[in-house]
Tab-separated table of C-alpha atoms in Angstrom:
chain	number	residue	atom	x	y	z
A	20	MET	CA	-0.032	0.014	-0.017
A	21	LYS	CA	2.785	2.385	0.945
A	22	LYS	CA	4.696	1.514	-2.203
A	23	TRP	CA	1.619	2.251	-4.334
A	24	MET	CA	1.115	5.629	-2.646
A	25	THR	CA	4.740	6.529	-3.148
A	26	CYS	CA	4.548	5.723	-6.838
A	27	ALA	CA	1.353	7.772	-7.214
A	28	TRP	CA	2.953	10.721	-5.410
A	29	VAL	CA	6.046	10.625	-7.675
A	30	CYS	CA	3.914	10.381	-10.804
A	31	GLY	CA	1.794	13.310	-9.644
A	32	LEU	CA	4.901	15.447	-9.141
A	33	SER	CA	6.190	14.462	-12.573
A	34	ILE	CA	2.935	15.420	-14.202
A	35	LEU	CA	2.892	18.759	-12.400
A	36	GLY	CA	6.479	19.392	-13.454
A	37	VAL	CA	5.748	18.622	-17.100
A	38	TYR	CA	2.635	20.768	-16.986
A	39	GLY	CA	4.619	23.654	-15.470
A	40	GLN	CA	7.254	23.333	-18.202
A	41	GLU	CA	4.533	23.273	-20.896
A	42	ASN	CA	2.992	26.406	-19.453
A	43	ASP	CA	6.360	28.169	-19.461
A	44	SER	CA	7.030	27.144	-23.062
A	45	LEU	CA	3.518	28.190	-24.141
A	46	HIS	CA	3.763	31.628	-22.575
A	47	VAL	CA	3.034	34.312	-25.156
A	48	TRP	CA	4.963	37.535	-24.777
A	49	ASN	CA	3.387	40.831	-25.610
A	50	LEU	CA	5.253	44.067	-26.320
A	51	GLN	CA	5.153	45.384	-22.770
A	52	GLU	CA	6.558	42.170	-21.334
A	53	CYS	CA	9.346	42.073	-23.853
A	54	MET	CA	10.396	45.677	-23.149
A	55	ARG	CA	10.230	45.140	-19.396
A	56	TYR	CA	12.326	41.967	-19.596
A	57	ALA	CA	14.878	43.736	-21.846
A	58	ILE	CA	15.221	46.629	-19.363
A	59	GLU	CA	15.581	44.383	-16.347
A	60	ASN	CA	18.175	42.178	-18.034
A	61	SER	CA	20.086	44.838	-19.963
A	62	PRO	CA	23.844	44.966	-19.185
A	63	ARG	CA	23.793	48.613	-20.261
A	64	ALA	CA	21.170	49.420	-17.636
A	65	VAL	CA	23.138	47.552	-14.954
A	66	ARG	CA	26.324	49.390	-15.829
A	67	GLN	CA	24.480	52.724	-15.619
A	68	GLN	CA	23.072	51.732	-12.208
A	69	LEU	CA	26.603	51.061	-10.942
A	70	ALA	CA	27.805	54.369	-12.433
A	71	ASN	CA	24.924	56.131	-10.644
A	72	ALA	CA	25.924	54.477	-7.361
A	73	ASN	CA	29.422	55.958	-7.788
A	74	LEU	CA	27.978	59.389	-8.543
A	75	LYS	CA	25.945	59.177	-5.369
A	76	VAL	CA	29.052	58.297	-3.352
A	77	SER	CA	30.931	61.252	-4.957
A	78	TYR	CA	28.074	63.584	-4.036
A	79	HIS	CA	28.133	62.499	-0.405
A	80	GLU	CA	31.915	62.835	-0.421
A	81	ALA	CA	31.575	66.448	-1.679
A	82	ILE	CA	29.207	67.219	1.178
A	83	LEU	CA	31.533	65.728	3.832
A	84	ARG	CA	34.398	67.780	2.572
A	85	HIS	CA	32.798	70.818	4.219
A	86	LEU	CA	33.475	69.225	7.609
A	87	PRO	CA	36.883	69.546	9.394
A	88	SER	CA	39.430	66.786	8.759
A	89	LEU	CA	40.586	64.861	11.803
A	90	SER	CA	43.618	62.562	12.068
A	91	GLY	CA	45.394	60.785	14.886
A	92	SER	CA	48.894	59.394	15.125
A	93	VAL	CA	50.863	57.117	17.356
A	94	GLY	CA	54.580	56.666	17.005
A	95	LEU	CA	57.127	54.335	18.583
A	96	SER	CA	60.866	54.635	18.000
A	97	ALA	CA	63.927	53.045	19.529
A	98	GLY	CA	67.385	54.729	19.456
A	99	PHE	CA	70.632	52.802	19.345
A	100	GLY	CA	74.072	54.329	19.344
A	101	ARG	CA	74.416	58.078	18.958
A	102	ASN	CA	71.021	59.789	19.287
A	103	VAL	CA	69.354	62.731	20.966
A	104	ASP	CA	68.092	62.512	24.518
A	105	PRO	CA	64.654	64.275	24.509
A	106	SER	CA	64.944	65.118	28.190
A	107	THR	CA	68.203	67.095	27.742
A	108	ASN	CA	68.351	67.603	23.999
A	109	ALA	CA	71.965	66.366	24.173
A	110	TYR	CA	73.586	63.589	22.228
A	111	THR	CA	73.963	60.267	24.054
A	112	THR	CA	74.992	56.755	23.205
A	113	VAL	CA	72.553	55.107	25.496
A	114	ASN	CA	69.745	53.071	23.984
A	115	THR	CA	66.389	54.929	24.218
A	116	LEU	CA	62.679	54.350	23.672
A	117	ASN	CA	60.399	57.152	22.479
A	118	ASN	CA	56.605	56.974	22.232
A	119	SER	CA	54.474	59.801	20.778
A	120	TYR	CA	50.724	60.521	20.436
A	121	GLY	CA	48.980	63.270	18.496
A	122	VAL	CA	45.579	64.443	17.197
A	123	ASN	CA	45.279	67.060	14.442
A	124	ALA	CA	42.269	68.773	12.918
A	125	GLY	CA	42.034	71.057	9.895
A	126	ILE	CA	39.348	72.985	8.008
A	127	THR	CA	39.228	74.954	4.816
A	128	VAL	CA	37.809	78.390	5.683
A	129	PHE	CA	37.721	79.825	2.148
A	130	ASN	CA	38.934	78.648	-1.241
A	131	GLY	CA	37.012	80.695	-3.694
A	132	LEU	CA	33.725	78.755	-3.182
A	133	GLN	CA	35.312	75.672	-4.753
A	134	LEU	CA	33.906	73.375	-2.072
A	135	LEU	CA	30.392	74.743	-2.590
A	136	ASN	CA	30.694	74.503	-6.381
A	137	ASN	CA	31.949	70.909	-6.107
A	138	THR	CA	28.962	70.019	-3.962
A	139	ARG	CA	26.535	71.567	-6.432
A	140	ALA	CA	28.291	69.843	-9.278
A	141	GLY	CA	28.077	66.492	-7.439
A	142	LYS	CA	24.331	66.914	-6.979
A	143	ILE	CA	23.793	67.850	-10.660
A	144	ALA	CA	25.950	64.924	-11.751
A	145	LYS	CA	23.860	62.576	-9.622
A	146	LEU	CA	20.618	63.909	-11.194
A	147	ARG	CA	22.219	63.696	-14.624
A	148	GLY	CA	23.038	60.062	-13.920
A	149	GLU	CA	19.379	59.378	-13.151
A	150	GLU	CA	18.385	60.980	-16.453
A	151	GLN	CA	20.997	58.909	-18.237
A	152	GLN	CA	19.548	55.797	-16.559
A	153	LYS	CA	16.207	56.715	-17.954
A	154	GLN	CA	17.664	57.364	-21.364
A	155	THR	CA	19.420	53.996	-21.370
A	156	GLU	CA	16.210	52.179	-20.390
A	157	ASP	CA	14.240	54.100	-23.009
A	158	ASN	CA	16.758	53.265	-25.718
A	159	VAL	CA	16.602	49.584	-24.784
A	160	ALA	CA	12.797	49.719	-24.845
A	161	LEU	CA	12.774	51.402	-28.290
A	162	GLU	CA	15.198	48.855	-29.703
A	163	THR	CA	12.989	46.102	-28.338
A	164	LEU	CA	9.892	47.746	-29.851
A	165	THR	CA	11.573	47.789	-33.291
A	166	ALA	CA	12.793	44.212	-32.999
A	167	TYR	CA	9.343	43.066	-31.743
A	168	PHE	CA	7.432	44.526	-34.715
A	169	ASP	CA	10.064	43.315	-37.141
A	170	TYR	CA	9.675	39.794	-35.808
A	171	THR	CA	5.877	40.140	-35.828
A	172	TYR	CA	5.987	41.232	-39.484
A	173	THR	CA	8.085	38.185	-40.506
A	174	LEU	CA	5.815	35.834	-38.606
A	175	ARG	CA	2.671	37.164	-40.192
A	176	THR	CA	4.229	37.241	-43.654
A	177	ARG	CA	5.182	33.633	-43.048
A	178	THR	CA	1.516	32.902	-42.465
A	179	LEU	CA	0.678	34.697	-45.760
A	180	ALA	CA	3.369	32.686	-47.514
A	181	ARG	CA	1.992	29.422	-46.131
A	182	GLU	CA	-1.498	30.388	-47.325
A	183	GLN	CA	-0.023	31.188	-50.729
A	184	VAL	CA	1.554	27.730	-50.882
A	185	GLU	CA	-1.687	26.038	-49.916
A	186	ALA	CA	-3.557	28.049	-52.571
A	187	SER	CA	-0.911	27.084	-55.189
A	188	ARG	CA	-1.209	23.438	-54.256
A	189	GLU	CA	-4.968	23.588	-54.605
A	190	ASN	CA	-4.608	25.275	-57.995
A	191	LEU	CA	-2.169	22.545	-59.092
A	192	ARG	CA	-4.570	19.830	-57.874
A	193	GLN	CA	-7.411	21.379	-59.878
A	194	GLY	CA	-5.139	21.867	-62.882
A	195	ARG	CA	-4.098	18.210	-62.924
A	196	HIS	CA	-7.752	17.169	-62.587
A	197	MET	CA	-8.729	19.447	-65.445
A	198	LYS	CA	-5.918	17.999	-67.535
A	199	GLU	CA	-7.309	14.528	-66.949
A	200	LEU	CA	-10.658	15.817	-68.216
A	201	GLY	CA	-9.017	17.376	-71.233
A	202	LEU	CA	-9.793	20.931	-70.193
A	203	ARG	CA	-6.116	21.963	-69.597
A	204	GLY	CA	-2.925	21.226	-71.423
A	205	ALA	CA	0.429	20.052	-70.079
A	206	ALA	CA	1.840	23.578	-70.390
A	207	ASP	CA	-0.729	24.935	-67.878
A	208	VAL	CA	0.097	22.219	-65.413
A	209	ALA	CA	3.808	22.858	-65.760
A	210	GLN	CA	3.216	26.521	-65.108
A	211	LEU	CA	1.245	25.686	-61.959
A	212	GLU	CA	4.066	23.432	-60.801
A	213	ALA	CA	6.571	26.180	-61.398
A	214	SER	CA	4.372	28.606	-59.436
A	215	LEU	CA	4.155	26.166	-56.514
A	216	ALA	CA	7.949	25.746	-56.514
A	217	ALA	CA	8.356	29.559	-56.480
A	218	ASP	CA	5.919	29.930	-53.619
A	219	GLU	CA	7.653	27.163	-51.618
A	220	TYR	CA	10.986	28.885	-52.212
A	221	ASN	CA	9.490	32.164	-50.971
A	222	LEU	CA	8.142	30.405	-47.905
A	223	THR	CA	11.605	28.988	-47.135
A	224	LYS	CA	13.164	32.447	-47.455
A	225	VAL	CA	10.499	33.999	-45.193
A	226	GLU	CA	11.003	31.254	-42.523
A	227	ASN	CA	14.766	31.863	-42.522
A	228	ASN	CA	14.111	35.584	-42.168
A	229	ALA	CA	11.792	34.889	-39.237
A	230	ARG	CA	14.460	32.929	-37.466
A	231	THR	CA	16.913	35.818	-37.995
A	232	ARG	CA	14.435	38.327	-36.604
A	233	GLU	CA	13.825	36.049	-33.647
A	234	LEU	CA	17.542	36.008	-32.821
A	235	GLN	CA	17.693	39.771	-33.142
A	236	LEU	CA	14.803	40.129	-30.697
A	237	LYS	CA	16.484	37.748	-28.239
A	238	GLU	CA	19.718	39.688	-28.552
A	239	VAL	CA	18.013	43.010	-27.753
A	240	MET	CA	16.162	41.457	-24.818
A	241	ASN	CA	19.240	39.599	-23.597
A	242	PHE	CA	17.068	36.469	-23.760
A	243	PRO	CA	18.665	33.033	-23.734
A	244	PRO	CA	19.173	32.156	-27.426
A	245	GLU	CA	18.662	28.427	-26.840
A	246	GLU	CA	15.146	28.953	-25.356
A	247	THR	CA	11.988	29.439	-27.372
A	248	ILE	CA	10.118	32.721	-27.289
A	249	ARG	CA	6.604	33.146	-28.581
A	250	ILE	CA	5.221	36.611	-29.129
A	251	ASP	CA	1.718	37.906	-29.518
A	252	THR	CA	1.534	38.555	-33.283
A	253	ALA	CA	-2.015	39.952	-32.874
A	254	TYR	CA	-0.853	42.610	-30.404
A	255	ARG	CA	-2.145	46.097	-31.154
A	256	TYR	CA	-1.129	49.115	-29.151
A	257	ALA	CA	-4.024	51.278	-30.383
A	258	GLU	CA	-6.694	51.461	-33.024
A	259	PRO	CA	-5.479	53.227	-36.191
A	260	ALA	CA	-6.392	56.891	-36.325
A	261	PRO	CA	-4.678	60.068	-37.546
A	262	GLU	CA	-2.737	62.259	-35.146
A	263	THR	CA	-4.861	65.266	-34.119
A	264	ALA	CA	-2.492	67.095	-31.726
A	265	GLU	CA	-0.444	69.989	-32.941
A	266	VAL	CA	3.184	69.171	-33.742
A	267	SER	CA	4.392	72.251	-31.847
A	268	GLU	CA	2.676	71.026	-28.683
A	269	ILE	CA	4.274	67.649	-28.929
A	270	VAL	CA	7.659	69.231	-29.541
A	271	ASP	CA	7.298	71.441	-26.432
A	272	VAL	CA	6.482	68.435	-24.308
A	273	ALA	CA	9.310	66.344	-25.752
A	274	THR	CA	11.959	69.060	-25.317
A	275	ALA	CA	10.901	69.489	-21.701
A	276	MET	CA	10.599	65.791	-20.781
A	277	MET	CA	13.095	63.951	-22.938
A	278	PRO	CA	16.203	62.725	-21.059
A	279	ASP	CA	18.408	64.019	-23.904
A	280	THR	CA	17.434	67.661	-23.425
A	281	ARG	CA	17.477	67.423	-19.620
A	282	MET	CA	20.950	65.909	-19.725
A	283	SER	CA	22.222	68.607	-22.116
A	284	MET	CA	20.731	71.273	-19.854
A	285	MET	CA	22.483	69.757	-16.896
A	286	ASN	CA	25.729	69.723	-18.859
A	287	VAL	CA	25.350	73.498	-19.257
A	288	ARG	CA	24.875	73.869	-15.493
A	289	LEU	CA	27.961	71.703	-14.839
A	290	ALA	CA	29.984	73.862	-17.250
A	291	LYS	CA	28.868	76.980	-15.410
A	292	LEU	CA	29.990	75.515	-12.113
A	293	ASP	CA	33.312	74.502	-13.640
A	294	LEU	CA	33.763	78.061	-14.840
A	295	SER	CA	32.936	79.368	-11.366
A	296	THR	CA	35.460	76.967	-9.858
A	297	ALA	CA	38.120	78.082	-12.322
A	298	LYS	CA	37.460	81.728	-11.256
A	299	GLY	CA	37.690	80.698	-7.584
A	300	MET	CA	41.178	79.373	-8.166
A	301	LEU	CA	42.324	82.988	-8.758
A	302	PHE	CA	41.374	83.961	-5.198
A	303	PRO	CA	43.455	83.349	-2.037
A	304	SER	CA	42.616	80.359	0.049
A	305	LEU	CA	42.460	80.281	3.845
A	306	SER	CA	42.722	77.250	6.035
A	307	ALA	CA	42.997	76.629	9.801
A	308	SER	CA	44.286	73.744	11.807
A	309	ALA	CA	44.730	72.778	15.444
A	310	GLY	CA	46.603	69.888	17.116
A	311	ILE	CA	47.391	68.339	20.436
A	312	GLY	CA	50.130	65.834	21.195
A	313	THR	CA	52.331	64.318	23.894
A	314	SER	CA	55.208	61.907	24.190
A	315	TYR	CA	56.941	59.397	26.479
A	316	PHE	CA	60.657	58.830	26.710
A	317	LYS	CA	62.661	56.185	28.439
A	318	ASN	CA	66.398	55.641	28.848
A	319	LEU	CA	66.881	51.905	28.775
A	320	LYS	CA	69.699	52.012	31.339
A	321	HIS	CA	67.882	54.136	33.892
A	322	ASP	CA	64.487	54.343	35.439
A	323	ALA	CA	62.158	56.707	33.584
A	324	THR	CA	59.575	59.120	34.806
A	325	PRO	CA	56.188	57.372	35.070
A	326	PHE	CA	54.145	57.209	31.867
A	327	HIS	CA	51.168	59.160	33.223
A	328	LYS	CA	53.370	62.026	34.474
A	329	GLN	CA	55.218	62.339	31.149
A	330	PHE	CA	51.959	62.113	29.275
A	331	LYS	CA	50.731	65.164	31.220
A	332	ASP	CA	53.952	67.102	31.356
A	333	ASN	CA	54.837	66.649	27.682
A	334	LEU	CA	51.375	67.714	26.475
A	335	SER	CA	51.570	70.272	23.658
A	336	LYS	CA	48.841	72.204	21.815
A	337	SER	CA	48.910	74.163	18.578
A	338	VAL	CA	46.660	76.404	16.495
A	339	SER	CA	47.582	77.662	13.075
A	340	ALA	CA	46.095	79.448	10.090
A	341	SER	CA	47.389	79.393	6.571
A	342	LEU	CA	46.742	81.931	3.754
A	343	SER	CA	47.720	80.920	0.274
A	344	VAL	CA	47.806	83.640	-2.400
A	345	PRO	CA	48.230	82.626	-6.082
A	346	ILE	CA	50.840	84.835	-7.662
A	347	PHE	CA	52.276	83.016	-10.644
A	348	SER	CA	51.801	79.467	-11.853
A	349	ALA	CA	53.000	79.559	-15.467
A	350	TRP	CA	49.628	80.993	-16.635
A	351	SER	CA	47.825	77.733	-15.739
A	352	ARG	CA	44.929	79.295	-13.857
A	353	PRO	CA	44.069	81.928	-16.523
A	354	SER	CA	44.410	79.258	-19.207
A	355	ASN	CA	42.044	76.989	-17.317
A	356	LEU	CA	39.579	79.853	-17.003
A	357	ILE	CA	39.690	80.408	-20.776
A	358	ARG	CA	39.158	76.663	-21.388
A	359	GLN	CA	36.192	76.456	-19.055
A	360	ARG	CA	34.601	79.563	-20.642
A	361	ASN	CA	34.945	77.957	-24.051
A	362	ASN	CA	33.591	74.712	-22.698
A	363	LEU	CA	30.514	76.518	-21.440
A	364	ARG	CA	29.868	78.006	-24.874
A	365	SER	CA	30.286	74.584	-26.438
A	366	THR	CA	27.798	72.905	-24.091
A	367	GLU	CA	25.328	75.702	-24.747
A	368	GLN	CA	25.566	75.086	-28.482
A	369	THR	CA	25.173	71.335	-27.872
A	370	HIS	CA	22.050	72.013	-25.884
A	371	ILE	CA	20.600	74.087	-28.726
A	372	GLU	CA	21.544	71.386	-31.170
A	373	THR	CA	19.909	68.713	-29.010
A	374	GLN	CA	16.672	70.698	-28.822
A	375	ARG	CA	16.629	71.142	-32.611
A	376	ARG	CA	17.358	67.426	-33.205
A	377	ILE	CA	14.514	66.341	-30.985
A	378	ALA	CA	12.139	68.793	-32.652
A	379	VAL	CA	13.049	67.324	-36.021
A	380	GLU	CA	12.640	63.763	-34.709
A	381	VAL	CA	9.230	64.582	-33.369
A	382	GLU	CA	8.046	66.187	-36.591
A	383	GLN	CA	9.409	63.252	-38.555
A	384	ALA	CA	7.667	60.732	-36.191
A	385	VAL	CA	4.315	62.522	-36.542
A	386	LEU	CA	4.782	62.714	-40.336
A	387	ASP	CA	5.568	58.976	-40.463
A	388	LEU	CA	2.581	58.221	-38.263
A	389	ASN	CA	0.106	60.057	-40.445
A	390	GLY	CA	1.770	58.713	-43.537
A	391	ALA	CA	1.497	55.177	-42.306
A	392	TYR	CA	-2.198	55.784	-41.541
A	393	ALA	CA	-2.825	57.052	-45.056
A	394	GLU	CA	-0.897	54.182	-46.534
A	395	ARG	CA	-2.909	51.698	-44.445
A	396	ILE	CA	-6.172	53.009	-45.744
A	397	GLN	CA	-4.962	52.766	-49.341
A	398	ALA	CA	-3.454	49.317	-48.740
A	399	GLU	CA	-6.710	48.075	-47.282
A	400	LYS	CA	-8.592	49.304	-50.344
A	401	GLN	CA	-5.956	47.645	-52.536
A	402	VAL	CA	-6.350	44.314	-50.695
A	403	GLN	CA	-10.084	44.376	-51.208
A	404	ALA	CA	-9.648	45.103	-54.922
A	405	ARG	CA	-6.936	42.480	-55.363
A	406	LEU	CA	-9.039	39.887	-53.467
A	407	LEU	CA	-12.020	40.519	-55.760
A	408	ALA	CA	-9.758	40.283	-58.825
A	409	TYR	CA	-8.301	37.018	-57.571
A	410	LYS	CA	-11.714	35.514	-57.009
A	411	VAL	CA	-12.785	36.486	-60.523
A	412	ALA	CA	-9.520	35.193	-61.976
A	413	ARG	CA	-9.913	31.894	-60.094
A	414	TYR	CA	-13.467	31.512	-61.422
A	415	LYS	CA	-12.361	32.234	-64.983
A	416	TYR	CA	-9.510	29.755	-64.621
A	417	GLN	CA	-11.860	27.025	-63.474
A	418	GLU	CA	-14.067	27.831	-66.446
A	419	GLY	CA	-11.119	27.610	-68.820
A	420	LEU	CA	-11.228	31.332	-69.617
A	421	LEU	CA	-7.878	32.250	-68.032
A	422	SER	CA	-4.337	30.850	-68.239
A	423	ALA	CA	-2.365	29.552	-65.305
A	424	LEU	CA	0.167	32.337	-65.661
A	425	ASP	CA	-2.561	35.041	-65.360
A	426	LEU	CA	-3.953	33.267	-62.293
A	427	GLN	CA	-0.551	33.179	-60.659
A	428	THR	CA	0.047	36.845	-61.492
A	429	THR	CA	-3.237	37.789	-59.793
A	430	SER	CA	-2.413	35.628	-56.797
A	431	ASN	CA	1.027	37.267	-56.404
A	432	GLN	CA	-0.560	40.726	-56.630
A	433	LEU	CA	-2.937	39.745	-53.799
A	434	LEU	CA	-0.055	38.485	-51.657
A	435	GLU	CA	1.906	41.663	-52.252
A	436	ALA	CA	-1.114	43.801	-51.362
A	437	ARG	CA	-1.678	41.885	-48.121
A	438	ALA	CA	2.002	42.197	-47.172
A	439	THR	CA	1.854	45.937	-47.876
A	440	LEU	CA	-1.212	46.307	-45.642
A	441	LEU	CA	0.505	44.342	-42.902
A	442	ASN	CA	3.641	46.587	-43.141
A	443	ALA	CA	1.515	49.737	-42.994
A	444	GLU	CA	-0.379	48.435	-39.987
A	445	LEU	CA	2.739	47.502	-37.950
A	446	THR	CA	4.473	50.691	-38.985
A	447	TRP	CA	1.562	52.709	-37.675
A	448	GLN	CA	1.535	50.771	-34.410
A	449	ALA	CA	5.282	51.411	-33.852
A	450	LYS	CA	5.012	55.093	-34.762
A	451	ARG	CA	1.974	55.536	-32.561
A	452	LYS	CA	3.984	54.217	-29.603
A	453	LEU	CA	6.864	56.473	-30.428
A	454	VAL	CA	4.747	59.625	-30.797
A	455	ASP	CA	3.038	58.858	-27.456
A	456	TYR	CA	6.480	58.569	-25.954
A	457	TYR	CA	7.312	62.105	-27.253
A	458	LYS	CA	4.017	63.235	-25.715
A	459	GLY	CA	5.259	62.188	-22.262
A	460	ILE	CA	3.597	58.773	-21.983
A	461	PRO	CA	6.124	56.156	-20.668
A	462	LEU	CA	7.032	53.379	-22.997
A	463	LEU	CA	5.996	50.729	-20.498
A	464	ALA	CA	2.541	52.273	-20.146
A	465	GLU	CA	-0.290	50.282	-21.772
């Protein structure tokens, strides 16, 4: 009885394991899941996260530099042969032991606001790193979006190619039957066989292209290449419609929200701080320090004063201030000031260039979106016309009023029209997602 229950339990676990593996393999990925997986597993995103962690550490370090520095020291030395006796400051040949203790503190009082500028620069650099993280994730998501729709297109064209092969096989079957009845000649059957061979070749080419697009999608997602991925080929982000918003409004939102423009703007702020720091290096710097120390000395041939008494009697204190005035440094400070001023002008021009580039990208994306919508409408009309023409041609062929070559030509035109409609549909979906991104809608938002 126990043996039977054990076997049943093991079989049950095996069935559940197989069922779980089948569920994993049958999982269908939509666009959002693919983009999220790509971002979470992107080495670029991980590297940027580590870089941001370093920027955060640098910012905290810049803040702590405003505090005084504190250091302690302990020294132990032994003298052999000719050395100085600390108690008399005279030379002696007696072996000695000297022990010293000290604590020193220092603070920068003024250095041309360099500490403050470095702190501000550290904060801006940290914020810039966050924007760069967002930019990296958005780039990965956009690359995944392109690869996803490319793979979807090849999969759906593969379906069209398979349907074309099945239709050619049916035409060949009917042609052979009509030849047996004496309604068709051998030339028509040979033409149908050649058409079937061409369609099968096209199907093989499309299937190879689909495998290539699948590998490209896995590469972008950092998905294991040996595992199978199934995507939702029927996924639609939105229903096709023309863009009604003004392009200028979309451009304003994009230039304000895009990580590229925010990063270029932060680069300008960093350049201004670098220029301010370069100016601060022309000013004098003032620092202060204080210290306290004591020592213990022992002549190894005589009894020494007790440690606690020497520790108290030898106690010393010091306070100092230092003023450093830059006078001449081979023109390095003025040269650095000129370089930083030029760097500021360069980053300002880069910021303007970035704004213009994004404005052009937005206008082009809206133009492509509306163009794809118009192409889709015309492609849909073309498919309906080609489908009607194919039905008429097929009827005429069956009645012996049309040649096999004309039938194949009509069939190829229908296939081409359906592929054009599919391309226009997927192009519109991709451009719709991109324009919504420029309008401030996150890429991972449904």
